[in-house]
Short mmCIF file of C-alpha atoms in Angstrom, two decimals:
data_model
loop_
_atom_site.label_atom_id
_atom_site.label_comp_id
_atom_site.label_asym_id
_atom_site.label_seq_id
_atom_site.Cartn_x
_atom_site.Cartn_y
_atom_site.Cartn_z
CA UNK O 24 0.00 0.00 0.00
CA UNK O 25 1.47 3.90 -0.68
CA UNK O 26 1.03 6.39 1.15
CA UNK O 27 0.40 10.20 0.49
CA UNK O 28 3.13 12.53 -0.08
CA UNK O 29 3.30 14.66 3.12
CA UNK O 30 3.80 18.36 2.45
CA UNK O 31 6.62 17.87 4.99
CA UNK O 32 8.57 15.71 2.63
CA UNK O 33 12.08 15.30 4.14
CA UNK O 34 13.89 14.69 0.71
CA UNK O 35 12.01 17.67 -0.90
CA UNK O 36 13.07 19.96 2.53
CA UNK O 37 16.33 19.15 1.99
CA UNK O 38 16.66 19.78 -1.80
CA UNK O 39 14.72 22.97 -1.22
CA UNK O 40 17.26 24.04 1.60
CA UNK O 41 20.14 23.39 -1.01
CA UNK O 42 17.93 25.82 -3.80
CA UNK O 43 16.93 28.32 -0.81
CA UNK O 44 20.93 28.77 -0.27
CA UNK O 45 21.96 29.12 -3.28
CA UNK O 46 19.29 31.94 -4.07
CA UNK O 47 19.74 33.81 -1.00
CA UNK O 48 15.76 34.12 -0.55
CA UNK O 49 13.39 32.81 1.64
CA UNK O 50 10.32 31.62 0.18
CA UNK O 51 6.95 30.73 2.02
CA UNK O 52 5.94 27.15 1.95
CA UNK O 53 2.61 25.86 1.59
CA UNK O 54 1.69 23.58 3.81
CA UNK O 55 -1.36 20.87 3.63
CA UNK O 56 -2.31 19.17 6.63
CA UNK O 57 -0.85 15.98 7.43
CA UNK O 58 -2.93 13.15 5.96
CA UNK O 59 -2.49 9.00 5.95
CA UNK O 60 -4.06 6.98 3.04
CA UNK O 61 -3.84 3.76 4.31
CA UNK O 62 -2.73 4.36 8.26
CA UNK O 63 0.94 5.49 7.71
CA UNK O 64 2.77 8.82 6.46
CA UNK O 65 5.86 8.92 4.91
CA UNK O 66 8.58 11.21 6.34
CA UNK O 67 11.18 10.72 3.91
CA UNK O 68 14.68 12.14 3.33
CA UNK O 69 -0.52 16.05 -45.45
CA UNK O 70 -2.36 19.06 -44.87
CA UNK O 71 -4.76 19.97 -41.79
CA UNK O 72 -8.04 21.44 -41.75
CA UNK O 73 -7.86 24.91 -40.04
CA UNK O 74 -8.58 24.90 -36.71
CA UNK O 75 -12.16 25.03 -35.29
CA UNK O 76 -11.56 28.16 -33.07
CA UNK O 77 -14.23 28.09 -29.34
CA UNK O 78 -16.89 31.20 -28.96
CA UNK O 79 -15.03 33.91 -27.42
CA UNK O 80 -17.63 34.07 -24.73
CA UNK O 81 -16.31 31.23 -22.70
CA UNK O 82 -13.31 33.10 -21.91
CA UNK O 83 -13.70 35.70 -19.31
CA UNK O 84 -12.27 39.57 -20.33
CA UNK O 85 -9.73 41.54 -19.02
CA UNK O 86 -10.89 44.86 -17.23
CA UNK O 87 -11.08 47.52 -20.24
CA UNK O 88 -7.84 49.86 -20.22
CA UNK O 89 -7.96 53.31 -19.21
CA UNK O 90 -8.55 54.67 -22.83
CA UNK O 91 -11.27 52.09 -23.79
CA UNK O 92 -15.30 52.46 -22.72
CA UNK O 93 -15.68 48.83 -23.89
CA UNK O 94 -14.47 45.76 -22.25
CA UNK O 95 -11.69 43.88 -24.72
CA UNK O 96 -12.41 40.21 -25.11
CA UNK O 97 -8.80 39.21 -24.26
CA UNK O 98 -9.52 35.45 -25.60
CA UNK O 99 -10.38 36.49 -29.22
CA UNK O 100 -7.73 39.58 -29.12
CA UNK O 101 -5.47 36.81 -28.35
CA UNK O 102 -6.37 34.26 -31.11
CA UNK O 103 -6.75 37.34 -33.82
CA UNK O 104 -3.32 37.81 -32.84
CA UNK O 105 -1.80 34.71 -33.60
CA UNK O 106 -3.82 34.61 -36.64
CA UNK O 107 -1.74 37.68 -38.05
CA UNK O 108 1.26 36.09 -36.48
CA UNK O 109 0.53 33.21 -38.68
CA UNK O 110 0.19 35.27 -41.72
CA UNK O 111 3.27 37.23 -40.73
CA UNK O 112 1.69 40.74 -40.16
CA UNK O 113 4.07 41.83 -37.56
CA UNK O 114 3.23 45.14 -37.24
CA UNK O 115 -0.27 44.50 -36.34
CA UNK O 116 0.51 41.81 -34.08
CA UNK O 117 2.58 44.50 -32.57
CA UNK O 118 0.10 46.81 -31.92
CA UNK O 119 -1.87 43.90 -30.48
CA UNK O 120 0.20 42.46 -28.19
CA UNK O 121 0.92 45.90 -26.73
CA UNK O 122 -2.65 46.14 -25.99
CA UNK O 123 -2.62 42.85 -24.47
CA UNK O 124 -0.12 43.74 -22.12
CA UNK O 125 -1.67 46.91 -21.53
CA UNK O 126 -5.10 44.88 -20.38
CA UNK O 127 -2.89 42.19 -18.23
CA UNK O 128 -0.51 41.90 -15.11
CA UNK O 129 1.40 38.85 -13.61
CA UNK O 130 -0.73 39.79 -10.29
CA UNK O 131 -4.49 40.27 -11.30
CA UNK O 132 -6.99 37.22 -11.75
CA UNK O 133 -6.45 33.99 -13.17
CA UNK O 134 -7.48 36.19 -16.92
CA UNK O 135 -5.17 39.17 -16.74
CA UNK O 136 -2.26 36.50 -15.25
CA UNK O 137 -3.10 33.67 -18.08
CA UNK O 138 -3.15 36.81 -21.52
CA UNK O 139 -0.07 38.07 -19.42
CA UNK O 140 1.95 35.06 -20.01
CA UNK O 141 0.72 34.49 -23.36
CA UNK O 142 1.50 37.74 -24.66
CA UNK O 143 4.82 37.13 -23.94
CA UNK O 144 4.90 33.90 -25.48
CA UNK O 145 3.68 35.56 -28.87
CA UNK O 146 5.94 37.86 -28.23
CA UNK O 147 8.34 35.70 -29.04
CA UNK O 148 7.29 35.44 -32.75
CA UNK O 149 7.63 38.75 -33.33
CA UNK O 150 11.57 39.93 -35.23
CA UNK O 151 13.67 40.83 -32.45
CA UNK O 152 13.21 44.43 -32.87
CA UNK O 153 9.66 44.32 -32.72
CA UNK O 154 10.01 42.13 -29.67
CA UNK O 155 11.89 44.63 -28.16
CA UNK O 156 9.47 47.38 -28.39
CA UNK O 157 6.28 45.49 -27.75
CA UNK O 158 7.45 44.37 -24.80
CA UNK O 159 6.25 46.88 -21.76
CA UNK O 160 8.74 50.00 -21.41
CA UNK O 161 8.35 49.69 -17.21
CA UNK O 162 9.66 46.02 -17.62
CA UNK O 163 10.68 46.22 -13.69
CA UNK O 164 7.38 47.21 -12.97
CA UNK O 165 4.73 45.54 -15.12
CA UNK O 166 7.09 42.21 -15.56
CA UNK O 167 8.98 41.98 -11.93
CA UNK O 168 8.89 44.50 -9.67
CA UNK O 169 11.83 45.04 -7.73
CA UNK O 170 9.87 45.35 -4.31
CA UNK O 171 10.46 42.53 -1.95
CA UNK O 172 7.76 40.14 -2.90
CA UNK O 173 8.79 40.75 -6.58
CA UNK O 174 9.33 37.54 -8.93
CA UNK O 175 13.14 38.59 -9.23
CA UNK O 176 13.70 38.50 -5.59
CA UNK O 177 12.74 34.82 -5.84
CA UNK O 178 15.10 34.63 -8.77
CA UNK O 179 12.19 34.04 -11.02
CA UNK O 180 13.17 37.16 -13.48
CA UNK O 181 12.80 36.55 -17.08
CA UNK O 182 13.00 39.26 -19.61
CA UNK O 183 9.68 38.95 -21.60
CA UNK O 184 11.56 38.84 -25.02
CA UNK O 185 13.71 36.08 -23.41
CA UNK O 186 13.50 32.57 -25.28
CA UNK O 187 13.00 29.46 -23.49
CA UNK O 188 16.40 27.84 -22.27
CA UNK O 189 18.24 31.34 -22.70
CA UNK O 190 17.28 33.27 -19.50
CA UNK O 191 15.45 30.48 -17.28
CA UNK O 192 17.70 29.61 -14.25
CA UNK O 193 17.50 25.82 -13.91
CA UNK O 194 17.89 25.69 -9.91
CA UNK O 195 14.88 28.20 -10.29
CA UNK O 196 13.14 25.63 -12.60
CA UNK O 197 14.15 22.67 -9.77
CA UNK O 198 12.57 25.09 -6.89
CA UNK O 199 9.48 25.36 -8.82
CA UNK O 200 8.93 21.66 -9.52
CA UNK O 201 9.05 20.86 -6.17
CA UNK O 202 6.79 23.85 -5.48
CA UNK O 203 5.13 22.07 -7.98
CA UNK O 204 4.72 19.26 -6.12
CA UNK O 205 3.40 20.42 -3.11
CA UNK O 206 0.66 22.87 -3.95
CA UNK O 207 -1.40 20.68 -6.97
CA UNK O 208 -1.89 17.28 -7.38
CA UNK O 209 -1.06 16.94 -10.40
CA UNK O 210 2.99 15.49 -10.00
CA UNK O 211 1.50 13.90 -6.60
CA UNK O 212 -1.22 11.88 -8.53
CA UNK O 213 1.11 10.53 -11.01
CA UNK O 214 3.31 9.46 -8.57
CA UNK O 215 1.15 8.21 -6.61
CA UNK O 216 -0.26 5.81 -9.35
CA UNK O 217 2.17 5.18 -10.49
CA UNK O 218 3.87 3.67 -7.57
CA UNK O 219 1.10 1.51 -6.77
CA UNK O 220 1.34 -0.02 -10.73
CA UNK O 221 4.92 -0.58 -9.79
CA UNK O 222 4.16 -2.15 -6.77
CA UNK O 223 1.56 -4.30 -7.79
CA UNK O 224 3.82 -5.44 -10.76
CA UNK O 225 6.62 -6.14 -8.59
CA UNK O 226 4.76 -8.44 -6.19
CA UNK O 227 6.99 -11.49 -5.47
CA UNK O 228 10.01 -10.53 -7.04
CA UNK O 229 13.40 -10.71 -5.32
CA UNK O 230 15.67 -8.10 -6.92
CA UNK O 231 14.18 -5.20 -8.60
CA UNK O 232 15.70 -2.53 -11.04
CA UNK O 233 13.53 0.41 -11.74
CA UNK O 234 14.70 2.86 -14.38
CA UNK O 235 13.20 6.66 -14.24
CA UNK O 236 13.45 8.66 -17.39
CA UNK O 237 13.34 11.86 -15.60
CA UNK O 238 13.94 11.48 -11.72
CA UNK O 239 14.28 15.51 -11.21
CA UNK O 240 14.28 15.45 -7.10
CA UNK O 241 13.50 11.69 -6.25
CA UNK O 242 10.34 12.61 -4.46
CA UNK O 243 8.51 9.82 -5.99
CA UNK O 244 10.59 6.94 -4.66
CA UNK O 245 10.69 6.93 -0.95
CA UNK O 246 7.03 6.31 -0.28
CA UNK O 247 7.51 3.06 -2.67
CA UNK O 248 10.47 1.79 -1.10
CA UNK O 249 8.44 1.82 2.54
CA UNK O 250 5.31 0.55 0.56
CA UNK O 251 8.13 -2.32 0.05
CA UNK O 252 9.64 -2.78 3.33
CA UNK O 253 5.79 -2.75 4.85
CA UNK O 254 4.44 -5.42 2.67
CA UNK O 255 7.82 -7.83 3.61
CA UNK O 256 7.04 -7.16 7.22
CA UNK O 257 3.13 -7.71 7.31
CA UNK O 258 1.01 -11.23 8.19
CA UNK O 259 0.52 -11.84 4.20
CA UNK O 260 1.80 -15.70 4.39
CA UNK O 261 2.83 -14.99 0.45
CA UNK O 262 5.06 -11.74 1.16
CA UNK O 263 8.80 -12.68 1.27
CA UNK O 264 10.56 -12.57 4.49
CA UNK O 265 12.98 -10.10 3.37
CA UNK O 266 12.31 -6.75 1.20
CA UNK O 267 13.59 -7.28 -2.24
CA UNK O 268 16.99 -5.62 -3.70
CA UNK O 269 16.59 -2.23 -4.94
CA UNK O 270 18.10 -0.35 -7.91
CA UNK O 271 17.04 2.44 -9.20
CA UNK O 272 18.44 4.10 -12.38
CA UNK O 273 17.41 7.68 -12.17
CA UNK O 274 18.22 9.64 -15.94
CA UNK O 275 18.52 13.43 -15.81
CA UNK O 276 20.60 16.64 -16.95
CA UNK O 277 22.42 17.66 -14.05
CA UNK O 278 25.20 15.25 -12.86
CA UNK O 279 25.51 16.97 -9.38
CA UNK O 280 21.40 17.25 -9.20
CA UNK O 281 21.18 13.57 -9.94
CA UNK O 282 24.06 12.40 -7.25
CA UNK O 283 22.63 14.43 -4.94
CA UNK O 284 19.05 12.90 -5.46
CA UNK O 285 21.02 9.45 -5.02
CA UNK O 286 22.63 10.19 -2.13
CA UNK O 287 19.21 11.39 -0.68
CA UNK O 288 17.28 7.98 -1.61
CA UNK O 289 20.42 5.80 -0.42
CA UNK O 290 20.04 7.44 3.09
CA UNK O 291 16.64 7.09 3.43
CA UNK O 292 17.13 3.40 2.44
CA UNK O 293 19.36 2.95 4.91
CA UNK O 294 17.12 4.02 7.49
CA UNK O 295 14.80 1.40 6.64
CA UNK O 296 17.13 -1.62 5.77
CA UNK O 297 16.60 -1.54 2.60
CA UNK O 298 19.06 -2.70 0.11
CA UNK O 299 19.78 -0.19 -2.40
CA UNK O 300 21.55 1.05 -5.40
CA UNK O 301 21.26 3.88 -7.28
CA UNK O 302 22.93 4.39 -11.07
CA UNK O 303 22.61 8.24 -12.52
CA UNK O 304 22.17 8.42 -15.69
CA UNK O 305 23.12 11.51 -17.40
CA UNK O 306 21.05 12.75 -20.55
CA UNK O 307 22.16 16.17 -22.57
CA UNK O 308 19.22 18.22 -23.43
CA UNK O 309 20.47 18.39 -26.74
CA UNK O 310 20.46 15.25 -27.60
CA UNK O 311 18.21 13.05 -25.67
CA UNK O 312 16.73 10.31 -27.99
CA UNK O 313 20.34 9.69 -29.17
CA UNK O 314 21.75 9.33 -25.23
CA UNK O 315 18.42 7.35 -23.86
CA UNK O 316 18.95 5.07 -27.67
CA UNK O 317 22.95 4.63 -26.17
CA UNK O 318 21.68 3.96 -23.05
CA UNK O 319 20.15 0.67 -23.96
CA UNK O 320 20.80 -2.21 -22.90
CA UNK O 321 24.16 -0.85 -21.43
CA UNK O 322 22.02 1.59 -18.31
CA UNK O 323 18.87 0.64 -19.31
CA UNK O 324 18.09 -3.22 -18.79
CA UNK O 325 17.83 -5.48 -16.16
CA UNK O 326 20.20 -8.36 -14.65
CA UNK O 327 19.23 -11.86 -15.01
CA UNK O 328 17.57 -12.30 -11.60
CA UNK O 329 16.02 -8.85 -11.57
CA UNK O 330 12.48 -7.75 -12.50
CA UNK O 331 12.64 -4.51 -14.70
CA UNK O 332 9.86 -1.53 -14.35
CA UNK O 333 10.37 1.94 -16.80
CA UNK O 334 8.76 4.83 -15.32
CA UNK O 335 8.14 7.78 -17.78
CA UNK O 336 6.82 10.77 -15.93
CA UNK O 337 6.27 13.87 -18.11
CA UNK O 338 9.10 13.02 -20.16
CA UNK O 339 8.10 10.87 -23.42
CA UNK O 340 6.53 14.22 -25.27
CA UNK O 341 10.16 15.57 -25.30
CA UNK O 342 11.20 12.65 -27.65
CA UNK O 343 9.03 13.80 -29.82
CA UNK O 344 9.60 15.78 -32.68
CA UNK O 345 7.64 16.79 -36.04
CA UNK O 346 7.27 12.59 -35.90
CA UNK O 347 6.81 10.10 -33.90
CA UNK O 348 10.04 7.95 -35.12
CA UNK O 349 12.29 8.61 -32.51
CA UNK O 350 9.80 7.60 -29.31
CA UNK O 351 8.75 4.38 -31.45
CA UNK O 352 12.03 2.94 -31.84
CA UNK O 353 12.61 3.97 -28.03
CA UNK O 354 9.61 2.49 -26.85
CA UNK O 355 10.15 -0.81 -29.35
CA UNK O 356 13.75 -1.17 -27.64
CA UNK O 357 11.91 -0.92 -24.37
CA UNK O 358 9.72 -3.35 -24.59
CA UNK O 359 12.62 -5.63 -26.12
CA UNK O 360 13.81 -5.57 -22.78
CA UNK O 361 10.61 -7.40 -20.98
CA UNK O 362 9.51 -4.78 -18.50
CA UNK O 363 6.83 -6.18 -16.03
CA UNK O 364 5.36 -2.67 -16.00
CA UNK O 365 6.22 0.83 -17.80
CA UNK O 366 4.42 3.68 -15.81
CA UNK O 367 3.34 6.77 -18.48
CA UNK O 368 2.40 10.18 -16.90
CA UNK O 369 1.30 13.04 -19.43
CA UNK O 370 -0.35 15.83 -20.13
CA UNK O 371 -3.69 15.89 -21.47
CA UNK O 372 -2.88 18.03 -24.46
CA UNK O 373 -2.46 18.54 -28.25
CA UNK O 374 0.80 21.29 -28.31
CA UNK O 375 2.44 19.02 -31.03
CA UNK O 376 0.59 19.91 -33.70
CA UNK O 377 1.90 21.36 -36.89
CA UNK O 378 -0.44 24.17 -37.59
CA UNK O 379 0.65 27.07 -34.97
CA UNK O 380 -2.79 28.53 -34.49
CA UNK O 381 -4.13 25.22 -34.23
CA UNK O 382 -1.10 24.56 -31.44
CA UNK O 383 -2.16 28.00 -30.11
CA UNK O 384 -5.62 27.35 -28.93
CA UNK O 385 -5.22 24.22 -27.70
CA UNK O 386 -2.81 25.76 -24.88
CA UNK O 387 -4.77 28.54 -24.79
CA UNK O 388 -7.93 26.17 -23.32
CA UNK O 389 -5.69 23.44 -21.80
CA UNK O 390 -4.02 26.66 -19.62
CA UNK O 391 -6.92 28.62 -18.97
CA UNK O 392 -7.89 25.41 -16.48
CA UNK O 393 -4.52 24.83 -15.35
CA UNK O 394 -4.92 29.09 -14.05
CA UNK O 395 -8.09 28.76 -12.53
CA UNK O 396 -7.52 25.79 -10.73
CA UNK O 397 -4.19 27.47 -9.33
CA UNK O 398 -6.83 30.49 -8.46
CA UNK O 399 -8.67 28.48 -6.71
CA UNK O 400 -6.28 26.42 -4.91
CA UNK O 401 -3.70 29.10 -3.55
CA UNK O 402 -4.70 32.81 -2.11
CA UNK O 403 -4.64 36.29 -4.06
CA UNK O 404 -1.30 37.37 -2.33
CA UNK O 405 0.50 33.37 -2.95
CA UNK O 406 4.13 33.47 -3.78
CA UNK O 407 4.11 30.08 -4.94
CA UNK O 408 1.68 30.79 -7.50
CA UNK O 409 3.10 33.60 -8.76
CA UNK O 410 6.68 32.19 -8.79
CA UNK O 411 4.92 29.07 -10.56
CA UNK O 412 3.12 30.63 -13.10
CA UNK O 413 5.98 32.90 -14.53
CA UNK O 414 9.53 30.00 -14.10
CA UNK O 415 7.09 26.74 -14.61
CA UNK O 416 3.69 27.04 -16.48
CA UNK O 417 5.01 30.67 -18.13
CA UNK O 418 8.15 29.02 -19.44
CA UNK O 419 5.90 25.73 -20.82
CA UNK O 420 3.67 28.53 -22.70
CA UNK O 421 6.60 30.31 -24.19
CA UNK O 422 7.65 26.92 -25.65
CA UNK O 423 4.46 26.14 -27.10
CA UNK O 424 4.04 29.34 -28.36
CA UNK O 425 6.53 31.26 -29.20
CA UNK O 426 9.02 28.17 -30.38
CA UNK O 427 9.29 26.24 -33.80
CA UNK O 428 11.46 22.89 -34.98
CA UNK O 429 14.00 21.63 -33.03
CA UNK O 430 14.09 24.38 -30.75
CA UNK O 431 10.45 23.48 -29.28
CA UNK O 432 10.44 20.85 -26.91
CA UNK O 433 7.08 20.67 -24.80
CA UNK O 434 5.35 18.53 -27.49
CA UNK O 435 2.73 17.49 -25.34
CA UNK O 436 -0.07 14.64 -26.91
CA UNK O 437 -3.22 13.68 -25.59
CA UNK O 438 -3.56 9.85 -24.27
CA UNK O 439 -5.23 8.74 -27.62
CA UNK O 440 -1.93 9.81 -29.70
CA UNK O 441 0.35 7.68 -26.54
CA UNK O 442 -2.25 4.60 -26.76
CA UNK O 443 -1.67 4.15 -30.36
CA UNK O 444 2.26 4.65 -30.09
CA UNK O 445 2.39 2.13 -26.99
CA UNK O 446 -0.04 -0.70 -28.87
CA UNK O 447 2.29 0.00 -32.30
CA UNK O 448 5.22 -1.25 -30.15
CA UNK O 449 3.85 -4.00 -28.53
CA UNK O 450 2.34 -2.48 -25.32
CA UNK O 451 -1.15 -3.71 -23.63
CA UNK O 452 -2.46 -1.71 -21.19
CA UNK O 453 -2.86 -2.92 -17.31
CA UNK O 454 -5.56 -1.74 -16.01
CA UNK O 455 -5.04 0.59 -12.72
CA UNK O 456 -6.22 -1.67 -9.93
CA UNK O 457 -9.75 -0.13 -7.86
CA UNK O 458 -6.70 0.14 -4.98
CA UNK O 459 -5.15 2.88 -7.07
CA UNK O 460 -8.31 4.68 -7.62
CA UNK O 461 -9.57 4.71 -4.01
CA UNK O 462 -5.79 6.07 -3.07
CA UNK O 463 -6.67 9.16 -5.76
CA UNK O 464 -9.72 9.74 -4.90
CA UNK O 465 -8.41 10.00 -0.84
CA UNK O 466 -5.32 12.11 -2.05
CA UNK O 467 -7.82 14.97 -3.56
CA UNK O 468 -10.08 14.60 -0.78
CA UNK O 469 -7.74 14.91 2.23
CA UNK O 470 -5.45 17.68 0.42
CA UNK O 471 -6.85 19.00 -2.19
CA UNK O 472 -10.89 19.35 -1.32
CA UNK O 473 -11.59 21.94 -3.95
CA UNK O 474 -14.39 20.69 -5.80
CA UNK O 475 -13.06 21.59 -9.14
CA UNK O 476 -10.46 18.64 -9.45
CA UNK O 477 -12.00 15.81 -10.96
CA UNK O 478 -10.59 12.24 -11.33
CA UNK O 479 -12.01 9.62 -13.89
CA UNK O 480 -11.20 6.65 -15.04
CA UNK O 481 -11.39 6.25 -19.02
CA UNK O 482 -9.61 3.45 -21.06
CA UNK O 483 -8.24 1.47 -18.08
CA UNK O 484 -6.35 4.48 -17.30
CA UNK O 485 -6.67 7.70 -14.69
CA UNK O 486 -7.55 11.28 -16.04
CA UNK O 487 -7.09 14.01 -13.30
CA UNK O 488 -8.52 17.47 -14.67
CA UNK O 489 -9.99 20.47 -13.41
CA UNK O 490 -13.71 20.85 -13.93
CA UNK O 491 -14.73 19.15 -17.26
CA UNK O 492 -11.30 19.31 -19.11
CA UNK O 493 -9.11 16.29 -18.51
CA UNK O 494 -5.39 17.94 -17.59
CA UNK O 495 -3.09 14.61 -16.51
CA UNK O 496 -3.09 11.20 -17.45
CA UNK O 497 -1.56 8.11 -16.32
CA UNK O 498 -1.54 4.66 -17.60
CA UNK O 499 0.49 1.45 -17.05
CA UNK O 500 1.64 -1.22 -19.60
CA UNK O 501 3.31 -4.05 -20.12
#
């Protein structure tokens, strides 16, 4: 059985110590009240048809600007300008997106904070000059003010005409994924899940190697390994006496960040007698599919005696690229190796598609949820949010948006597009067990009781979402 992921997570405490030094800031942490899921806690250490735009009406406005009697409907302002975008009338865009920004701030409503960031994102489009001048002429002030509870004095500050990957600060990016973390439930529900997939698939087995395609802080692991320990220590006549051997092989793009995450799951190991290895595996941004491709079978497979489980977490879209070719040969090579279980976490979204304005609403609905549900979730005044929306969801947006070829890299896919890919390499789909559900259903209920998160289950597989638009999925397949 897993438990829930306590907001006073020792491994994420410590890793946010390490990012709180190195920033100089202190930053206020949300806290949820302590919960138990199944009576224990964890304290761990070919052309397209154009796109079928929605009525403008189902997008609230922005507040009209000072010079304007009328209220502007932001949503259609926003498509009409990545229409002309598309056609490549920059100076109207121009004059558009300096509206926009005119009629938006990173600290009104979920609106003016959602046309805020995508402004900048089209932005982006614009020829650097252009850019330049749309962009607001107070940057300090409209962008990040300099006053203490300012985005830059979290270390959050990104020019607006900044492109993703040149300006972002990637201990700012680790801070807000374990921000993350703690104040949705999104990353906590695909852990969760997928954990108890893992578990269930691992029931039995003596040695086991997991391999995580994007381990980040670790955060998942901890509550499996007790999960493990518990069930070799409980009455069940059928559990072994001893826990199995653990190895995990966690794959990232920090060398230090990963043996740091190692040396944090080998203590906590420790601590329960749990025999443990962990293998970093180091993967250049720049070329991913060609290191993860390398990778197998020499750091990706399992020893003869050891039962093998992939765990993809919000990281199979980035294999992605105009084509599918590169995540079908990795997925074929996968399943080559006999995995009892792979674990697949993803957004619920179409931002791969080739037509930019048909790319462009699709965010633009998909992110609208993802702002109201962090409106309704966190307070007005919430530095969390705010350092959230402009160094996590603001930098997925400028991707999306404002980024073509090679260069864009948040090629997210809804679950239909990963079903198909899966089945073409010789996947089936395991169906997630009425355990995992109930554990779901008790994780938004004890810590997240807004009544705008819904969970379903659809195709054997879990769909967590926020009112009727499915935002998360997670499956499991062997």
């Amino acid at each position: 059985m897993l438990g829930s992921f306590s907001s006073n997570n020792s491994l994420e405490e410590e890793e946010q110590d390490h990012l709180h030094h190195h920033h100089h800031h202190q930053r206020h942490h949300h806290s949820h009240s302590p919960s138990d899921l199944h009576h224990h806690q964890y304290h761990h250490h070919h052309r397209h048809p154009p796109p079928a735009l929605p009525s403008p009406s189902s997008f609230p406005a922005a507040p009209p600007s000072a010079s304007s009697s009328s209220v502007i409907n932001t949503r259609q302002l926003l498509i009409t300008c990545a229409e002309l975008l598309s056609l490549s009338n920059f100076p109207a865009a121009h004059r558009l997106i300096s509206i926009l920004y005119a009629n938006s701030s990173p600290y009104g409503d979920s609106t003016e904070r959602l046309v805020h960031q995508f402004a900048r994102a089209l932005s982006l489009r614009l020829p650097r000059s252009a850019a330049a001048a749309t962009a607001p002429s107070n940057n300090s002030s409209l962008l990040f003010p300099c006053g203490r509870n300012s985005v830059s004095a979290l270390g959050f500050g990104v020019d607006s005409a900044v492109r993703p990957g040149e300006g972002s600060d990637p201990s700012a990016l680790q801070s807000c994924y374990l921000t993350l973390n703690q104040v949705t439930p999104f990353i906590r529900f695909s852990h969760l899940t997928a954990n108890q997939a893992i578990l269930e698939a691992i029931d039995g087995q003596r040695a086991v190697h997991i391999v995580d395609l994007d381990i980040m802080h670790g955060v998942q692991w901890p509550p499996l390994m007790q999960a493990i320990v518990e069930r070799s220590s409980s009455n069940d006549k059928n559990a072994l006496p001893l826990p199995p051997t653990l190895r995990i092989t966690g794959a990232g793009h920090d060398l230090e960040a990963l043996h740091r995450t190692g040396d944090r799951l080998s203590k906590f190991a420790q601590s329960l007698g749990l025999e443990f290895q962990f293998c970093p595996l180091l993967l250049p941004h720049d070329a991913l599919s060609v290191a993860l491709h390398a990778a197998i079978p020499s750091e990706i497979s399992a020893l003869p005696d050891e039962a093998l489980a992939v765990n993809c977490v919000l990281c199979l879209h980035r294999l992605l690229k105009d084509d599918a070719r590169d995540v079908s040969i990795f997925l074929r090579k996968i399943k080559a190796l006999r995995p009892r279980v792979v674990t697949v976490a993803e957004r619920e979204a179409s931002h791969n598609h080739p037509m930019f304005l048909q790319r462009f609403v699709e965010a633009l609905d998909h992110y609208t949820a993802v702002f109201d549900s962090l409106e309704a979730t966190l307070p007005p005044s919430s530095q969390e949010r705010l350092a959230l929306e402009q160094a996590w969801f603001g930098h997925e947006i400028a991707d999306i948006i404002g980024e073509e070829g090679e260069r864009r890299r948040e090629r997210h896919e809804r679950f239909e597009s990963w079903e198909v890919l899966l089945r073409s390499s010789g996947f089936v789909n395991v169906p997630l067990s009425p355990f995992a559900l109930s554990q779901a259903k008790l994780l938004l209920r004890l810590h997240y009781p807004s009544e705008g998160y819904q969970l379903q289950i659809k195709n054997s597989s879990g769909f967590l979402g926020w009112q009727s638009r499915a935002l998360f999925t997670v499956s499991s397949w062997r």
